[in-house]
């Protein structure tokens, strides 16, 4: 596995992903779990945020103490399902700007189609964290990162809760410079390009649609 891929092994993340998979987990609980997992993964994915010492006066004395430095964060959910992860990251970095990339997969070809994209402008100086719970064929993730780069994004992380090996490879091959955070690497895709064992259709389960 390349140095740019981080597969989560924290027991809390694994436990919550197992609860997500359960077909009996309803919409309300599913949403909460997606958000909680995003927070736990965000804690890991943001561990290399740069710090700078600033002067703070405590009730005892003045000292130099570290705070997050310069580079600002942009969170970019891939619609729809990525929206479910946004609040989880905002709970860690409430001042982050938010972009949106709207893509849907064609049911027959499984290729992504773009329908809405708006990013914070300018974006070149920001750390960008793209969010999508599912990395299946990788088509959506590759298109989203293509779009971010076309608009000047340079420092990009991609965070997904479940990945198929096929999609992870496609994303790594297309964008070897980005860091990829995966909650769990599943076995394979099925003939409909769904992840096995997966959790079904993430967007439908978050929004209660079918
Ligand atoms: C799902 C998921 C990803 C994409 C993954 O979205 O949220 O965006 O499929 O599949 P891929 O890796 O094969 O591209 P979908 O297109 O179903 O849209 P939705 O989030 O609006 O339900
Ligand atoms: N999109 C989903 O929501 N689930 C899958 O298993 C594959 C793509």
JSON list of C-alpha atoms and ligand atoms in Angstrom, two decimals:
[
{"chain": "A", "resi": 1, "resn": "UNK", "atom": "CA", "xyz": [0.00, 0.00, 0.00]},
{"chain": "A", "resi": 2, "resn": "UNK", "atom": "CA", "xyz": [1.38, 3.42, -0.93]},
{"chain": "A", "resi": 3, "resn": "UNK", "atom": "CA", "xyz": [2.51, 5.94, 1.70]},
{"chain": "A", "resi": 4, "resn": "UNK", "atom": "CA", "xyz": [-0.38, 8.17, 0.66]},
{"chain": "A", "resi": 5, "resn": "UNK", "atom": "CA", "xyz": [-3.11, 5.73, 1.71]},
{"chain": "A", "resi": 6, "resn": "UNK", "atom": "CA", "xyz": [-4.20, 5.55, 5.35]},
{"chain": "A", "resi": 7, "resn": "UNK", "atom": "CA", "xyz": [-6.52, 2.71, 6.31]},
{"chain": "A", "resi": 8, "resn": "UNK", "atom": "CA", "xyz": [-8.11, 3.35, 9.69]},
{"chain": "A", "resi": 9, "resn": "UNK", "atom": "CA", "xyz": [-7.71, 0.68, 12.34]},
{"chain": "A", "resi": 10, "resn": "UNK", "atom": "CA", "xyz": [-9.18, 2.45, 15.37]},
{"chain": "A", "resi": 11, "resn": "UNK", "atom": "CA", "xyz": [-11.68, 0.14, 17.11]},
{"chain": "A", "resi": 12, "resn": "UNK", "atom": "CA", "xyz": [-14.26, 2.92, 17.49]},
{"chain": "A", "resi": 13, "resn": "UNK", "atom": "CA", "xyz": [-14.23, 3.51, 13.72]},
{"chain": "A", "resi": 14, "resn": "UNK", "atom": "CA", "xyz": [-14.46, -0.21, 12.98]},
{"chain": "A", "resi": 15, "resn": "UNK", "atom": "CA", "xyz": [-17.34, -0.68, 15.44]},
{"chain": "A", "resi": 16, "resn": "UNK", "atom": "CA", "xyz": [-19.33, 2.22, 14.02]},
{"chain": "A", "resi": 17, "resn": "UNK", "atom": "CA", "xyz": [-18.75, 1.05, 10.43]},
{"chain": "A", "resi": 18, "resn": "UNK", "atom": "CA", "xyz": [-20.15, -2.37, 11.38]},
{"chain": "A", "resi": 19, "resn": "UNK", "atom": "CA", "xyz": [-23.26, -0.65, 12.75]},
{"chain": "A", "resi": 20, "resn": "UNK", "atom": "CA", "xyz": [-23.59, 1.31, 9.47]},
{"chain": "A", "resi": 21, "resn": "UNK", "atom": "CA", "xyz": [-23.50, -1.89, 7.44]},
{"chain": "A", "resi": 22, "resn": "UNK", "atom": "CA", "xyz": [-26.45, -3.42, 9.32]},
{"chain": "A", "resi": 23, "resn": "UNK", "atom": "CA", "xyz": [-29.52, -3.28, 7.07]},
{"chain": "A", "resi": 24, "resn": "UNK", "atom": "CA", "xyz": [-31.63, -2.74, 10.22]},
{"chain": "A", "resi": 25, "resn": "UNK", "atom": "CA", "xyz": [-29.88, 0.55, 11.04]},
{"chain": "A", "resi": 26, "resn": "UNK", "atom": "CA", "xyz": [-32.46, 3.25, 10.31]},
{"chain": "A", "resi": 27, "resn": "UNK", "atom": "CA", "xyz": [-31.96, 6.69, 8.75]},
{"chain": "A", "resi": 28, "resn": "UNK", "atom": "CA", "xyz": [-31.59, 8.64, 11.99]},
{"chain": "A", "resi": 29, "resn": "UNK", "atom": "CA", "xyz": [-28.95, 6.34, 13.45]},
{"chain": "A", "resi": 30, "resn": "UNK", "atom": "CA", "xyz": [-27.23, 5.99, 10.06]},
{"chain": "A", "resi": 31, "resn": "UNK", "atom": "CA", "xyz": [-26.82, 9.77, 9.79]},
{"chain": "A", "resi": 32, "resn": "UNK", "atom": "CA", "xyz": [-25.41, 10.04, 13.31]},
{"chain": "A", "resi": 33, "resn": "UNK", "atom": "CA", "xyz": [-22.93, 7.25, 12.65]},
{"chain": "A", "resi": 34, "resn": "UNK", "atom": "CA", "xyz": [-21.72, 8.80, 9.37]},
{"chain": "A", "resi": 35, "resn": "UNK", "atom": "CA", "xyz": [-21.13, 12.08, 11.19]},
{"chain": "A", "resi": 36, "resn": "UNK", "atom": "CA", "xyz": [-19.34, 10.44, 14.13]},
{"chain": "A", "resi": 37, "resn": "UNK", "atom": "CA", "xyz": [-17.10, 8.40, 11.83]},
{"chain": "A", "resi": 38, "resn": "UNK", "atom": "CA", "xyz": [-16.26, 11.55, 9.85]},
{"chain": "A", "resi": 39, "resn": "UNK", "atom": "CA", "xyz": [-15.18, 13.25, 13.09]},
{"chain": "A", "resi": 40, "resn": "UNK", "atom": "CA", "xyz": [-13.00, 10.31, 14.14]},
{"chain": "A", "resi": 41, "resn": "UNK", "atom": "CA", "xyz": [-11.44, 10.06, 10.68]},
{"chain": "A", "resi": 42, "resn": "UNK", "atom": "CA", "xyz": [-11.02, 13.83, 10.52]},
{"chain": "A", "resi": 43, "resn": "UNK", "atom": "CA", "xyz": [-9.05, 13.75, 13.77]},
{"chain": "A", "resi": 44, "resn": "UNK", "atom": "CA", "xyz": [-6.64, 11.35, 12.05]},
{"chain": "A", "resi": 45, "resn": "UNK", "atom": "CA", "xyz": [-6.59, 13.08, 8.65]},
{"chain": "A", "resi": 46, "resn": "UNK", "atom": "CA", "xyz": [-5.84, 16.48, 10.17]},
{"chain": "A", "resi": 47, "resn": "UNK", "atom": "CA", "xyz": [-2.96, 15.34, 12.34]},
{"chain": "A", "resi": 48, "resn": "UNK", "atom": "CA", "xyz": [-0.43, 17.03, 10.02]},
{"chain": "A", "resi": 49, "resn": "UNK", "atom": "CA", "xyz": [-2.05, 20.49, 10.20]},
{"chain": "A", "resi": 50, "resn": "UNK", "atom": "CA", "xyz": [0.81, 22.95, 10.68]},
{"chain": "A", "resi": 51, "resn": "UNK", "atom": "CA", "xyz": [1.12, 24.75, 14.04]},
{"chain": "A", "resi": 52, "resn": "UNK", "atom": "CA", "xyz": [2.64, 28.10, 14.94]},
{"chain": "A", "resi": 53, "resn": "UNK", "atom": "CA", "xyz": [3.43, 29.50, 18.37]},
{"chain": "A", "resi": 54, "resn": "UNK", "atom": "CA", "xyz": [1.30, 32.45, 19.41]},
{"chain": "A", "resi": 55, "resn": "UNK", "atom": "CA", "xyz": [1.45, 34.58, 22.53]},
{"chain": "A", "resi": 56, "resn": "UNK", "atom": "CA", "xyz": [-1.31, 33.83, 25.06]},
{"chain": "A", "resi": 57, "resn": "UNK", "atom": "CA", "xyz": [-1.72, 35.25, 28.54]},
{"chain": "A", "resi": 58, "resn": "UNK", "atom": "CA", "xyz": [-2.96, 32.70, 31.05]},
{"chain": "A", "resi": 59, "resn": "UNK", "atom": "CA", "xyz": [-4.20, 33.72, 34.52]},
{"chain": "A", "resi": 60, "resn": "UNK", "atom": "CA", "xyz": [-0.64, 32.93, 35.64]},
{"chain": "A", "resi": 61, "resn": "UNK", "atom": "CA", "xyz": [1.68, 34.39, 32.97]},
{"chain": "A", "resi": 62, "resn": "UNK", "atom": "CA", "xyz": [2.23, 35.11, 29.27]},
{"chain": "A", "resi": 63, "resn": "UNK", "atom": "CA", "xyz": [3.58, 32.24, 27.16]},
{"chain": "A", "resi": 64, "resn": "UNK", "atom": "CA", "xyz": [4.14, 31.15, 23.58]},
{"chain": "A", "resi": 65, "resn": "UNK", "atom": "CA", "xyz": [1.81, 28.25, 22.78]},
{"chain": "A", "resi": 66, "resn": "UNK", "atom": "CA", "xyz": [0.88, 26.38, 19.55]},
{"chain": "A", "resi": 67, "resn": "UNK", "atom": "CA", "xyz": [-2.22, 27.08, 17.46]},
{"chain": "A", "resi": 68, "resn": "UNK", "atom": "CA", "xyz": [-3.21, 25.96, 13.94]},
{"chain": "A", "resi": 69, "resn": "UNK", "atom": "CA", "xyz": [-1.19, 28.03, 11.46]},
{"chain": "A", "resi": 70, "resn": "UNK", "atom": "CA", "xyz": [-1.98, 29.91, 8.25]},
{"chain": "A", "resi": 71, "resn": "UNK", "atom": "CA", "xyz": [-3.34, 27.35, 5.82]},
{"chain": "A", "resi": 72, "resn": "UNK", "atom": "CA", "xyz": [-7.09, 27.42, 5.82]},
{"chain": "A", "resi": 73, "resn": "UNK", "atom": "CA", "xyz": [-9.29, 24.39, 5.35]},
{"chain": "A", "resi": 74, "resn": "UNK", "atom": "CA", "xyz": [-11.89, 23.77, 2.65]},
{"chain": "A", "resi": 75, "resn": "UNK", "atom": "CA", "xyz": [-14.26, 20.83, 3.03]},
{"chain": "A", "resi": 76, "resn": "UNK", "atom": "CA", "xyz": [-15.69, 19.56, -0.26]},
{"chain": "A", "resi": 77, "resn": "UNK", "atom": "CA", "xyz": [-18.49, 16.99, 0.03]},
{"chain": "A", "resi": 78, "resn": "UNK", "atom": "CA", "xyz": [-19.38, 15.03, -3.10]},
{"chain": "A", "resi": 79, "resn": "UNK", "atom": "CA", "xyz": [-23.18, 15.22, -3.36]},
{"chain": "A", "resi": 80, "resn": "UNK", "atom": "CA", "xyz": [-25.27, 13.78, -2.09]},
{"chain": "A", "resi": 81, "resn": "UNK", "atom": "CA", "xyz": [-23.77, 11.28, 0.31]},
{"chain": "A", "resi": 82, "resn": "UNK", "atom": "CA", "xyz": [-20.68, 13.36, 1.19]},
{"chain": "A", "resi": 83, "resn": "UNK", "atom": "CA", "xyz": [-23.02, 15.92, 2.81]},
{"chain": "A", "resi": 84, "resn": "UNK", "atom": "CA", "xyz": [-23.54, 13.46, 5.64]},
{"chain": "A", "resi": 85, "resn": "UNK", "atom": "CA", "xyz": [-19.87, 13.83, 6.66]},
{"chain": "A", "resi": 86, "resn": "UNK", "atom": "CA", "xyz": [-19.70, 17.64, 6.68]},
{"chain": "A", "resi": 87, "resn": "UNK", "atom": "CA", "xyz": [-20.88, 18.32, 10.24]},
{"chain": "A", "resi": 88, "resn": "UNK", "atom": "CA", "xyz": [-18.49, 15.69, 11.54]},
{"chain": "A", "resi": 89, "resn": "UNK", "atom": "CA", "xyz": [-15.53, 17.67, 10.17]},
{"chain": "A", "resi": 90, "resn": "UNK", "atom": "CA", "xyz": [-17.05, 21.04, 11.12]},
{"chain": "A", "resi": 91, "resn": "UNK", "atom": "CA", "xyz": [-17.19, 19.88, 14.74]},
{"chain": "A", "resi": 92, "resn": "UNK", "atom": "CA", "xyz": [-13.36, 19.83, 14.58]},
{"chain": "A", "resi": 93, "resn": "UNK", "atom": "CA", "xyz": [-12.78, 22.93, 12.41]},
{"chain": "A", "resi": 94, "resn": "UNK", "atom": "CA", "xyz": [-15.90, 25.13, 12.60]},
{"chain": "A", "resi": 95, "resn": "UNK", "atom": "CA", "xyz": [-14.36, 27.92, 10.47]},
{"chain": "A", "resi": 96, "resn": "UNK", "atom": "CA", "xyz": [-13.74, 25.70, 7.42]},
{"chain": "A", "resi": 97, "resn": "UNK", "atom": "CA", "xyz": [-15.15, 26.91, 4.10]},
{"chain": "A", "resi": 98, "resn": "UNK", "atom": "CA", "xyz": [-17.36, 24.46, 2.22]},
{"chain": "A", "resi": 99, "resn": "UNK", "atom": "CA", "xyz": [-17.45, 23.69, -1.51]},
{"chain": "A", "resi": 100, "resn": "UNK", "atom": "CA", "xyz": [-19.82, 21.27, -3.25]},
{"chain": "A", "resi": 101, "resn": "UNK", "atom": "CA", "xyz": [-19.32, 18.84, -6.11]},
{"chain": "A", "resi": 102, "resn": "UNK", "atom": "CA", "xyz": [-22.53, 17.32, -7.45]},
{"chain": "A", "resi": 103, "resn": "UNK", "atom": "CA", "xyz": [-22.03, 13.99, -9.22]},
{"chain": "A", "resi": 104, "resn": "UNK", "atom": "CA", "xyz": [-24.32, 11.06, -9.81]},
{"chain": "A", "resi": 105, "resn": "UNK", "atom": "CA", "xyz": [-23.41, 7.65, -11.20]},
{"chain": "A", "resi": 106, "resn": "UNK", "atom": "CA", "xyz": [-25.15, 6.50, -14.34]},
{"chain": "A", "resi": 107, "resn": "UNK", "atom": "CA", "xyz": [-26.96, 3.30, -13.34]},
{"chain": "A", "resi": 108, "resn": "UNK", "atom": "CA", "xyz": [-25.89, 1.46, -16.50]},
{"chain": "A", "resi": 109, "resn": "UNK", "atom": "CA", "xyz": [-22.38, 2.68, -17.23]},
{"chain": "A", "resi": 110, "resn": "UNK", "atom": "CA", "xyz": [-21.51, 3.59, -13.60]},
{"chain": "A", "resi": 111, "resn": "UNK", "atom": "CA", "xyz": [-19.71, 6.66, -14.97]},
{"chain": "A", "resi": 112, "resn": "UNK", "atom": "CA", "xyz": [-20.12, 9.91, -12.99]},
{"chain": "A", "resi": 113, "resn": "UNK", "atom": "CA", "xyz": [-22.12, 12.89, -14.31]},
{"chain": "A", "resi": 114, "resn": "UNK", "atom": "CA", "xyz": [-21.55, 16.38, -12.99]},
{"chain": "A", "resi": 115, "resn": "UNK", "atom": "CA", "xyz": [-24.58, 18.53, -12.10]},
{"chain": "A", "resi": 116, "resn": "UNK", "atom": "CA", "xyz": [-23.41, 21.20, -9.64]},
{"chain": "A", "resi": 117, "resn": "UNK", "atom": "CA", "xyz": [-19.96, 22.41, -8.60]},
{"chain": "A", "resi": 118, "resn": "UNK", "atom": "CA", "xyz": [-18.97, 25.40, -6.52]},
{"chain": "A", "resi": 119, "resn": "UNK", "atom": "CA", "xyz": [-15.71, 25.80, -4.63]},
{"chain": "A", "resi": 120, "resn": "UNK", "atom": "CA", "xyz": [-14.38, 28.52, -2.32]},
{"chain": "A", "resi": 121, "resn": "UNK", "atom": "CA", "xyz": [-12.41, 30.98, -4.47]},
{"chain": "A", "resi": 122, "resn": "UNK", "atom": "CA", "xyz": [-9.41, 31.19, -4.38]},
{"chain": "A", "resi": 123, "resn": "UNK", "atom": "CA", "xyz": [-8.70, 27.64, -3.29]},
{"chain": "A", "resi": 124, "resn": "UNK", "atom": "CA", "xyz": [-4.99, 27.26, -4.12]},
{"chain": "A", "resi": 125, "resn": "UNK", "atom": "CA", "xyz": [-3.73, 28.16, -0.62]},
{"chain": "A", "resi": 126, "resn": "UNK", "atom": "CA", "xyz": [-6.19, 25.92, 1.22]},
{"chain": "A", "resi": 127, "resn": "UNK", "atom": "CA", "xyz": [-5.94, 22.41, 2.47]},
{"chain": "A", "resi": 128, "resn": "UNK", "atom": "CA", "xyz": [-8.87, 20.68, 0.74]},
{"chain": "A", "resi": 129, "resn": "UNK", "atom": "CA", "xyz": [-10.60, 17.66, 2.24]},
{"chain": "A", "resi": 130, "resn": "UNK", "atom": "CA", "xyz": [-12.96, 15.97, -0.23]},
{"chain": "A", "resi": 131, "resn": "UNK", "atom": "CA", "xyz": [-15.62, 13.81, 1.40]},
{"chain": "A", "resi": 132, "resn": "UNK", "atom": "CA", "xyz": [-17.59, 10.83, 0.12]},
{"chain": "A", "resi": 133, "resn": "UNK", "atom": "CA", "xyz": [-18.54, 7.83, 2.24]},
{"chain": "A", "resi": 134, "resn": "UNK", "atom": "CA", "xyz": [-18.19, 5.42, -0.72]},
{"chain": "A", "resi": 135, "resn": "UNK", "atom": "CA", "xyz": [-15.24, 4.85, -3.08]},
{"chain": "A", "resi": 136, "resn": "UNK", "atom": "CA", "xyz": [-16.59, 2.18, -5.44]},
{"chain": "A", "resi": 137, "resn": "UNK", "atom": "CA", "xyz": [-15.29, 2.21, -9.05]},
{"chain": "A", "resi": 138, "resn": "UNK", "atom": "CA", "xyz": [-13.47, 5.44, -8.17]},
{"chain": "A", "resi": 139, "resn": "UNK", "atom": "CA", "xyz": [-15.05, 7.32, -11.08]},
{"chain": "A", "resi": 140, "resn": "UNK", "atom": "CA", "xyz": [-16.71, 9.94, -8.88]},
{"chain": "A", "resi": 141, "resn": "UNK", "atom": "CA", "xyz": [-13.63, 10.50, -6.71]},
{"chain": "A", "resi": 142, "resn": "UNK", "atom": "CA", "xyz": [-11.32, 10.87, -9.73]},
{"chain": "A", "resi": 143, "resn": "UNK", "atom": "CA", "xyz": [-13.71, 13.38, -11.37]},
{"chain": "A", "resi": 144, "resn": "UNK", "atom": "CA", "xyz": [-14.06, 15.35, -8.14]},
{"chain": "A", "resi": 145, "resn": "UNK", "atom": "CA", "xyz": [-10.29, 15.62, -7.67]},
{"chain": "A", "resi": 146, "resn": "UNK", "atom": "CA", "xyz": [-9.88, 16.50, -11.39]},
{"chain": "A", "resi": 147, "resn": "UNK", "atom": "CA", "xyz": [-12.36, 19.34, -10.84]},
{"chain": "A", "resi": 148, "resn": "UNK", "atom": "CA", "xyz": [-10.65, 20.59, -7.66]},
{"chain": "A", "resi": 149, "resn": "UNK", "atom": "CA", "xyz": [-7.24, 20.59, -9.39]},
{"chain": "A", "resi": 150, "resn": "UNK", "atom": "CA", "xyz": [-8.67, 22.38, -12.45]},
{"chain": "A", "resi": 151, "resn": "UNK", "atom": "CA", "xyz": [-9.75, 25.16, -10.09]},
{"chain": "A", "resi": 152, "resn": "UNK", "atom": "CA", "xyz": [-6.29, 25.47, -8.57]},
{"chain": "A", "resi": 153, "resn": "UNK", "atom": "CA", "xyz": [-6.48, 23.04, -5.63]},
{"chain": "A", "resi": 154, "resn": "UNK", "atom": "CA", "xyz": [-3.05, 21.62, -4.77]},
{"chain": "A", "resi": 155, "resn": "UNK", "atom": "CA", "xyz": [-3.08, 20.25, -1.25]},
{"chain": "A", "resi": 156, "resn": "UNK", "atom": "CA", "xyz": [-5.84, 17.62, -1.40]},
{"chain": "A", "resi": 157, "resn": "UNK", "atom": "CA", "xyz": [-6.98, 14.84, 0.91]},
{"chain": "A", "resi": 158, "resn": "UNK", "atom": "CA", "xyz": [-9.79, 12.43, 0.06]},
{"chain": "A", "resi": 159, "resn": "UNK", "atom": "CA", "xyz": [-11.75, 10.80, 2.87]},
{"chain": "A", "resi": 160, "resn": "UNK", "atom": "CA", "xyz": [-14.09, 7.83, 2.42]},
{"chain": "A", "resi": 161, "resn": "UNK", "atom": "CA", "xyz": [-15.68, 5.51, 4.95]},
{"chain": "A", "resi": 162, "resn": "UNK", "atom": "CA", "xyz": [-15.71, 2.36, 2.77]},
{"chain": "A", "resi": 163, "resn": "UNK", "atom": "CA", "xyz": [-13.53, 1.69, -0.28]},
{"chain": "A", "resi": 164, "resn": "UNK", "atom": "CA", "xyz": [-13.38, -1.12, -2.82]},
{"chain": "A", "resi": 165, "resn": "UNK", "atom": "CA", "xyz": [-9.85, -2.15, -3.88]},
{"chain": "A", "resi": 166, "resn": "UNK", "atom": "CA", "xyz": [-10.75, -1.34, -7.52]},
{"chain": "A", "resi": 167, "resn": "UNK", "atom": "CA", "xyz": [-11.71, 2.27, -6.70]},
{"chain": "A", "resi": 168, "resn": "UNK", "atom": "CA", "xyz": [-8.78, 2.84, -4.39]},
{"chain": "A", "resi": 169, "resn": "UNK", "atom": "CA", "xyz": [-6.36, 1.76, -7.12]},
{"chain": "A", "resi": 170, "resn": "UNK", "atom": "CA", "xyz": [-8.07, 3.92, -9.75]},
{"chain": "A", "resi": 171, "resn": "UNK", "atom": "CA", "xyz": [-7.89, 7.00, -7.50]},
{"chain": "A", "resi": 172, "resn": "UNK", "atom": "CA", "xyz": [-4.25, 6.35, -6.56]},
{"chain": "A", "resi": 173, "resn": "UNK", "atom": "CA", "xyz": [-3.28, 5.84, -10.20]},
{"chain": "A", "resi": 174, "resn": "UNK", "atom": "CA", "xyz": [-5.05, 9.00, -11.36]},
{"chain": "A", "resi": 175, "resn": "UNK", "atom": "CA", "xyz": [-3.94, 11.20, -8.45]},
{"chain": "A", "resi": 176, "resn": "UNK", "atom": "CA", "xyz": [-0.80, 9.79, -6.82]},
{"chain": "A", "resi": 177, "resn": "UNK", "atom": "CA", "xyz": [-0.13, 13.14, -5.12]},
{"chain": "A", "resi": 178, "resn": "UNK", "atom": "CA", "xyz": [-3.19, 13.18, -2.85]},
{"chain": "A", "resi": 179, "resn": "UNK", "atom": "CA", "xyz": [-3.63, 11.53, 0.54]},
{"chain": "A", "resi": 180, "resn": "UNK", "atom": "CA", "xyz": [-6.46, 9.02, 0.81]},
{"chain": "A", "resi": 181, "resn": "UNK", "atom": "CA", "xyz": [-8.09, 8.14, 4.14]},
{"chain": "A", "resi": 182, "resn": "UNK", "atom": "CA", "xyz": [-10.19, 4.96, 4.20]},
{"chain": "A", "resi": 183, "resn": "UNK", "atom": "CA", "xyz": [-12.35, 3.82, 7.11]},
{"chain": "A", "resi": 184, "resn": "UNK", "atom": "CA", "xyz": [-12.43, 0.22, 5.89]},
{"chain": "A", "resi": 185, "resn": "UNK", "atom": "CA", "xyz": [-11.14, -1.48, 2.74]},
{"chain": "A", "resi": 186, "resn": "UNK", "atom": "CA", "xyz": [-13.83, -3.94, 1.60]},
{"chain": "A", "resi": 187, "resn": "UNK", "atom": "CA", "xyz": [-13.51, -7.07, -0.55]},
{"chain": "A", "resi": 188, "resn": "UNK", "atom": "CA", "xyz": [-14.66, -6.15, -4.07]},
{"chain": "A", "resi": 189, "resn": "UNK", "atom": "CA", "xyz": [-17.33, -4.66, -6.32]},
{"chain": "A", "resi": 190, "resn": "UNK", "atom": "CA", "xyz": [-20.29, -6.71, -7.51]},
{"chain": "A", "resi": 191, "resn": "UNK", "atom": "CA", "xyz": [-21.68, -6.77, -11.08]},
{"chain": "A", "resi": 192, "resn": "UNK", "atom": "CA", "xyz": [-23.66, -3.56, -10.38]},
{"chain": "A", "resi": 193, "resn": "UNK", "atom": "CA", "xyz": [-20.53, -1.80, -9.09]},
{"chain": "A", "resi": 194, "resn": "UNK", "atom": "CA", "xyz": [-21.77, -1.90, -5.49]},
{"chain": "A", "resi": 195, "resn": "UNK", "atom": "CA", "xyz": [-19.22, -2.49, -2.76]},
{"chain": "A", "resi": 196, "resn": "UNK", "atom": "CA", "xyz": [-19.31, -5.95, -1.09]},
{"chain": "A", "resi": 197, "resn": "UNK", "atom": "CA", "xyz": [-20.10, -6.31, 1.74]},
{"chain": "A", "resi": 198, "resn": "UNK", "atom": "CA", "xyz": [-20.50, -2.51, 1.78]},
{"chain": "A", "resi": 199, "resn": "UNK", "atom": "CA", "xyz": [-23.55, -0.82, 3.22]},
{"chain": "A", "resi": 200, "resn": "UNK", "atom": "CA", "xyz": [-25.81, -0.45, 0.18]},
{"chain": "A", "resi": 201, "resn": "UNK", "atom": "CA", "xyz": [-26.57, 2.96, -1.31]},
{"chain": "A", "resi": 202, "resn": "UNK", "atom": "CA", "xyz": [-25.11, 5.53, 1.06]},
{"chain": "A", "resi": 203, "resn": "UNK", "atom": "CA", "xyz": [-27.11, 8.49, -0.32]},
{"chain": "A", "resi": 204, "resn": "UNK", "atom": "CA", "xyz": [-30.40, 6.62, -0.02]},
{"chain": "A", "resi": 205, "resn": "UNK", "atom": "CA", "xyz": [-29.61, 5.50, 3.52]},
{"chain": "A", "resi": 206, "resn": "UNK", "atom": "CA", "xyz": [-28.60, 9.01, 4.67]},
{"chain": "A", "resi": 207, "resn": "UNK", "atom": "CA", "xyz": [-31.55, 10.79, 3.10]},
{"chain": "A", "resi": 208, "resn": "UNK", "atom": "CA", "xyz": [-34.16, 8.05, 3.45]},
{"chain": "A", "resi": 209, "resn": "UNK", "atom": "CA", "xyz": [-34.79, 7.83, -0.31]},
{"chain": "A", "resi": 210, "resn": "UNK", "atom": "CA", "xyz": [-34.93, 4.72, -2.51]},
{"chain": "B", "resi": 1, "resn": "LIG", "atom": "C1", "xyz": [-22.40, 7.19, -4.71]},
{"chain": "B", "resi": 1, "resn": "LIG", "atom": "C2", "xyz": [-21.36, 7.56, -3.67]},
{"chain": "B", "resi": 1, "resn": "LIG", "atom": "C3", "xyz": [-20.23, 8.05, -4.52]},
{"chain": "B", "resi": 1, "resn": "LIG", "atom": "C4", "xyz": [-20.32, 7.18, -5.74]},
{"chain": "B", "resi": 1, "resn": "LIG", "atom": "C5", "xyz": [-19.27, 6.11, -5.64]},
{"chain": "B", "resi": 1, "resn": "LIG", "atom": "O1", "xyz": [-23.05, 8.31, -5.15]},
{"chain": "B", "resi": 1, "resn": "LIG", "atom": "O2", "xyz": [-21.80, 8.50, -2.73]},
{"chain": "B", "resi": 1, "resn": "LIG", "atom": "O3", "xyz": [-20.33, 9.42, -4.88]},
{"chain": "B", "resi": 1, "resn": "LIG", "atom": "O4", "xyz": [-21.63, 6.58, -5.73]},
{"chain": "B", "resi": 1, "resn": "LIG", "atom": "O5", "xyz": [-19.26, 5.34, -6.78]},
{"chain": "B", "resi": 1, "resn": "LIG", "atom": "P1", "xyz": [-18.04, 5.33, -7.81]},
{"chain": "B", "resi": 1, "resn": "LIG", "atom": "O6", "xyz": [-16.80, 5.23, -6.97]},
{"chain": "B", "resi": 1, "resn": "LIG", "atom": "O7", "xyz": [-18.31, 4.11, -8.61]},
{"chain": "B", "resi": 1, "resn": "LIG", "atom": "O8", "xyz": [-18.09, 6.57, -8.62]},
{"chain": "B", "resi": 1, "resn": "LIG", "atom": "P2", "xyz": [-24.26, 8.28, -6.22]},
{"chain": "B", "resi": 1, "resn": "LIG", "atom": "O9", "xyz": [-23.71, 8.50, -7.57]},
{"chain": "B", "resi": 1, "resn": "LIG", "atom": "O10", "xyz": [-25.08, 7.05, -5.98]},
{"chain": "B", "resi": 1, "resn": "LIG", "atom": "O11", "xyz": [-25.07, 9.58, -5.85]},
{"chain": "B", "resi": 1, "resn": "LIG", "atom": "P3", "xyz": [-25.81, 10.01, -4.50]},
{"chain": "B", "resi": 1, "resn": "LIG", "atom": "O12", "xyz": [-24.73, 10.29, -3.46]},
{"chain": "B", "resi": 1, "resn": "LIG", "atom": "O13", "xyz": [-26.52, 11.24, -4.91]},
{"chain": "B", "resi": 1, "resn": "LIG", "atom": "O14", "xyz": [-26.73, 8.91, -4.07]},
{"chain": "B", "resi": 2, "resn": "LIG", "atom": "N1", "xyz": [-22.38, 3.98, -4.11]},
{"chain": "B", "resi": 2, "resn": "LIG", "atom": "C1", "xyz": [-22.94, 3.58, -2.95]},
{"chain": "B", "resi": 2, "resn": "LIG", "atom": "O1", "xyz": [-23.63, 4.36, -2.28]},
{"chain": "B", "resi": 2, "resn": "LIG", "atom": "N2", "xyz": [-22.71, 2.32, -2.54]},
{"chain": "B", "resi": 2, "resn": "LIG", "atom": "C2", "xyz": [-21.94, 1.46, -3.23]},
{"chain": "B", "resi": 2, "resn": "LIG", "atom": "O2", "xyz": [-21.76, 0.31, -2.78]},
{"chain": "B", "resi": 2, "resn": "LIG", "atom": "C3", "xyz": [-21.37, 1.89, -4.44]},
{"chain": "B", "resi": 2, "resn": "LIG", "atom": "C4", "xyz": [-21.59, 3.16, -4.86]}
]
